[in-house]
Amino acid sequence: ETGVTQTPRHLVMGMTNKKSLKCEQHLGHNAMYWYKQSAKKPLELMFVYNFKEQTENNSVPSRFSPECPNSSHLFLHLHTLQPEDSALYLCASSRSGEAQPQHFGDGTRLSIL
Amino acid sequence: QKEVEQDPGPLSVPEGAIVSLNCTYSNSAFQYFMWYRQYSRKGPELLMYTYSSGNKEDGRFTAQVDKSSKYISLFIRDSQPSDSATYLCAMSGNSGGSNYKLTFGKGTLLTVNP
């Protein structure tokens, strides 16, 4: 149990569908992150939230829309995705502040048909 | 030049061997260095966390940082089949803000054979 729970674990969707990924952390952290992990590539940071405010958008296409209603919950809303968006999407959390280690969930494996 | 270089392997060793995993980096601002372990179908799990140069030991694991060479290592002593996983290095510098960005290597796939 990592303290960071992601649902669903697997998601298959068509390019015209709309779906959402959910992340919940039970560690009392104030910063939350979305990463994309593709085969043979380093983890790519997508979004950062600190105390519910978005502080980083790493040039992510608008078909990915994050939402952070509170410090414990993070969502990633998906619409009109492309086949190249198929990947493992990881959520992480940390204490707020410099150089705090990040704790990851087990990810959502997303497949776009 | 990529910010962080890590040999993806795969690396296969017999049980009991000493394993050496390495990363090189180009950004001299990096001061915080981490190693994560990622099992198949799981998220990365923080193994080691070090600041600046030097060594840190935790059980069978030793992390080394050589900032002058921009080179970090993770050593695993008496390797076990349960150590079979992908090992990711990650690093960060002073962001000047309330959060920090981690820059990851691609990961090295390690298999320890019984």
Coordinates of C-alpha atoms in Angstrom, one line a residue:
Chain A
E1 CA 0.0 0.0 0.0
T2 CA 1.7 3.2 -1.2
G3 CA -0.7 5.7 0.3
V4 CA -1.5 6.9 -3.3
T5 CA -4.5 5.2 -4.9
Q6 CA -5.3 5.5 -8.6
T7 CA -8.4 4.3 -10.4
P8 CA -9.1 2.7 -12.7
R9 CA -6.0 0.5 -13.0
H10 CA -6.8 -0.2 -16.7
L11 CA -8.8 1.9 -19.2
V12 CA -9.5 1.2 -22.9
M13 CA -11.2 4.0 -24.8
G14 CA -11.9 5.1 -28.3
M15 CA -10.6 8.4 -29.6
T16 CA -14.0 10.1 -29.3
N17 CA -14.7 9.0 -25.7
K18 CA -14.5 11.1 -22.6
K19 CA -13.1 9.5 -19.4
S20 CA -11.5 10.6 -16.2
L21 CA -8.6 9.2 -14.1
K22 CA -8.7 9.6 -10.4
C23 CA -6.0 9.8 -7.8
E24 CA -6.3 10.0 -4.0
Q25 CA -3.5 10.3 -1.5
H26 CA -3.7 9.4 2.2
L27 CA -0.3 10.8 3.2
G28 CA -1.2 14.3 4.3
H29 CA 0.7 15.9 1.4
N30 CA -0.1 19.2 -0.2
A31 CA 1.5 18.7 -3.7
M32 CA 0.2 16.4 -6.3
Y33 CA 1.6 15.5 -9.8
W34 CA 0.6 13.7 -13.0
Y35 CA 3.2 11.9 -15.0
K36 CA 3.1 10.0 -18.3
Q37 CA 5.3 6.8 -18.6
S38 CA 5.8 5.4 -22.1
A39 CA 8.0 2.5 -23.1
K40 CA 11.7 3.3 -23.5
K41 CA 11.2 7.0 -22.4
P42 CA 11.8 8.7 -19.1
L43 CA 8.8 9.7 -17.0
E44 CA 7.3 12.9 -18.3
L45 CA 5.9 15.4 -15.9
M46 CA 2.6 16.7 -17.0
F47 CA 1.0 18.8 -14.3
V48 CA 1.9 20.0 -10.7
Y49 CA -0.6 21.2 -8.1
N50 CA 0.5 22.8 -4.9
F51 CA -2.2 23.5 -2.3
K52 CA -4.8 22.9 -5.0
E53 CA -3.3 25.5 -7.3
Q54 CA -1.7 24.5 -10.6
T55 CA 1.9 25.5 -10.6
E56 CA 3.2 23.6 -13.7
N57 CA 1.8 22.7 -17.1
N58 CA 4.5 21.0 -19.0
S59 CA 3.1 21.9 -22.5
V60 CA 0.5 19.3 -22.3
P61 CA -2.1 19.2 -25.1
S62 CA -5.5 20.5 -24.1
R63 CA -7.1 17.1 -24.6
F64 CA -5.7 16.4 -21.1
S65 CA -7.5 18.5 -18.4
P66 CA -6.5 18.2 -14.8
E67 CA -8.6 19.1 -11.8
C68 CA -7.6 19.3 -8.1
P69 CA -10.6 20.0 -5.8
N70 CA -8.5 19.5 -2.7
S71 CA -5.0 18.5 -1.6
S72 CA -6.0 14.8 -1.4
H73 CA -7.7 14.4 -4.7
L74 CA -6.5 14.8 -8.3
F75 CA -8.3 14.1 -11.5
L76 CA -7.2 13.9 -15.2
H77 CA -10.0 14.4 -17.6
L78 CA -9.5 12.9 -21.0
H79 CA -11.2 13.7 -24.3
T80 CA -10.5 13.2 -28.0
L81 CA -7.3 11.3 -27.3
Q82 CA -4.9 10.0 -29.9
P83 CA -3.3 6.6 -30.2
E84 CA 0.1 8.0 -29.1
D85 CA -1.5 8.9 -25.7
S86 CA -1.6 5.2 -24.8
A87 CA 0.7 4.9 -21.8
L88 CA 0.9 4.4 -18.1
Y89 CA -0.4 7.5 -16.2
L90 CA 1.1 7.9 -12.8
C91 CA 0.0 10.2 -10.0
A92 CA 2.4 11.2 -7.2
S93 CA 2.3 13.3 -4.1
S94 CA 4.7 15.0 -1.8
R95 CA 5.0 17.5 1.0
S96 CA 5.1 21.0 -0.3
G97 CA 8.6 22.6 -0.4
E98 CA 11.9 22.1 -2.0
A99 CA 13.2 18.7 -2.8
Q100 CA 10.5 16.7 -1.1
P101 CA 10.5 13.0 -2.2
Q102 CA 7.5 12.1 -4.3
H103 CA 5.4 9.0 -3.7
F104 CA 3.7 7.3 -6.6
G105 CA 0.6 5.4 -7.1
D106 CA 0.5 2.2 -9.3
G107 CA -0.8 4.1 -12.3
T108 CA -3.6 3.7 -14.8
R109 CA -2.7 1.8 -18.0
L110 CA -4.5 3.7 -20.8
S111 CA -5.1 2.2 -24.2
I112 CA -6.5 4.3 -27.0
L113 CA -8.2 2.3 -29.8
Chain B
Q1 CA 22.8 16.0 -24.8
K2 CA 20.1 14.5 -22.6
E3 CA 19.9 15.9 -19.1
V4 CA 20.1 12.4 -17.6
E5 CA 21.5 9.3 -19.2
Q6 CA 20.8 5.8 -17.9
D7 CA 21.7 2.6 -19.6
P8 CA 18.3 0.7 -20.1
G9 CA 20.0 -2.7 -19.9
P10 CA 18.6 -5.3 -19.6
L11 CA 21.0 -6.4 -16.9
S12 CA 21.0 -10.0 -15.8
V13 CA 23.0 -11.2 -12.8
P14 CA 23.1 -14.4 -10.6
E15 CA 21.7 -14.4 -7.1
G16 CA 24.2 -13.0 -4.6
A17 CA 26.1 -10.8 -7.1
I18 CA 26.9 -7.2 -6.5
V19 CA 24.9 -5.0 -8.8
S20 CA 26.0 -1.5 -10.0
L21 CA 23.5 0.8 -11.6
N22 CA 24.6 4.2 -12.9
C23 CA 23.4 7.5 -14.2
T24 CA 25.2 10.5 -15.7
Y25 CA 23.8 14.0 -15.9
S26 CA 24.7 17.3 -17.5
N27 CA 22.9 19.9 -15.3
S28 CA 25.3 21.1 -12.6
A29 CA 22.4 22.6 -10.7
F30 CA 21.2 19.2 -9.6
Q31 CA 21.7 18.7 -5.9
Y32 CA 19.1 16.1 -4.9
F33 CA 19.4 12.6 -6.1
M34 CA 17.0 9.7 -5.8
W35 CA 16.7 6.1 -6.8
Y36 CA 13.3 4.5 -7.4
R37 CA 12.5 0.9 -7.9
Q38 CA 9.6 -0.1 -10.1
Y39 CA 8.2 -3.6 -10.2
S40 CA 6.2 -4.8 -13.2
R41 CA 2.6 -3.3 -13.1
K42 CA 3.5 -1.1 -10.2
G43 CA 4.4 2.5 -9.6
P44 CA 7.9 3.7 -8.8
E45 CA 8.9 3.2 -5.1
L46 CA 11.5 5.5 -3.5
L47 CA 14.6 3.6 -2.5
M48 CA 17.3 6.1 -1.7
Y49 CA 17.4 9.9 -1.4
T50 CA 20.7 11.8 -1.1
Y51 CA 21.8 15.4 -1.1
S52 CA 24.9 16.6 -2.8
S53 CA 28.0 14.4 -3.0
G54 CA 28.8 11.4 -0.9
N55 CA 27.6 8.0 0.1
K56 CA 24.4 6.8 1.8
E57 CA 23.8 3.2 2.9
D58 CA 20.6 1.5 3.7
G59 CA 20.8 -2.3 4.3
R60 CA 22.0 -3.9 1.1
F61 CA 21.7 -0.7 -0.9
T62 CA 24.4 2.1 -1.2
A63 CA 23.9 5.2 -3.2
Q64 CA 26.9 7.3 -4.3
V65 CA 27.0 10.7 -5.8
D66 CA 30.0 12.3 -7.5
K67 CA 29.0 15.8 -8.4
S68 CA 32.4 16.6 -9.9
S69 CA 31.9 13.9 -12.4
K70 CA 28.2 14.3 -12.6
Y71 CA 27.8 10.6 -11.9
I72 CA 25.6 8.7 -9.5
S73 CA 25.5 5.0 -8.6
L74 CA 23.3 2.5 -6.8
F75 CA 25.0 -0.6 -5.5
I76 CA 23.0 -3.7 -4.4
R77 CA 24.9 -6.2 -2.3
D78 CA 23.9 -9.9 -2.1
S79 CA 21.3 -9.4 -4.8
Q80 CA 18.1 -11.4 -4.5
P81 CA 15.5 -12.5 -7.1
S82 CA 13.1 -10.1 -5.4
D83 CA 15.4 -7.2 -6.5
S84 CA 14.4 -7.9 -10.1
A85 CA 12.7 -4.7 -11.2
T86 CA 13.4 -1.5 -13.2
Y87 CA 15.6 1.0 -11.4
L88 CA 15.0 4.7 -12.1
C89 CA 17.4 7.5 -11.2
A90 CA 15.9 10.9 -10.6
M91 CA 17.4 14.3 -9.7
S92 CA 16.5 17.8 -9.0
G93 CA 18.1 21.2 -8.4
N94 CA 16.9 24.3 -6.6
S95 CA 13.7 25.3 -8.2
G96 CA 13.3 28.5 -6.3
G97 CA 9.6 27.7 -5.8
S98 CA 7.4 25.7 -3.5
N99 CA 7.7 22.6 -5.6
Y100 CA 10.5 20.9 -7.4
K101 CA 10.7 19.0 -10.7
L102 CA 12.3 15.6 -10.9
T103 CA 14.2 14.7 -14.0
F104 CA 14.3 11.0 -14.5
G105 CA 16.5 8.6 -16.4
K106 CA 14.9 6.0 -18.7
G107 CA 15.4 3.2 -16.1
T108 CA 17.5 0.0 -16.0
L109 CA 15.8 -3.3 -16.1
L110 CA 17.5 -5.7 -13.7
T111 CA 16.9 -9.5 -13.5
V112 CA 18.5 -11.5 -10.6
N113 CA 18.5 -15.2 -11.5
P114 CA 18.2 -17.8 -8.7

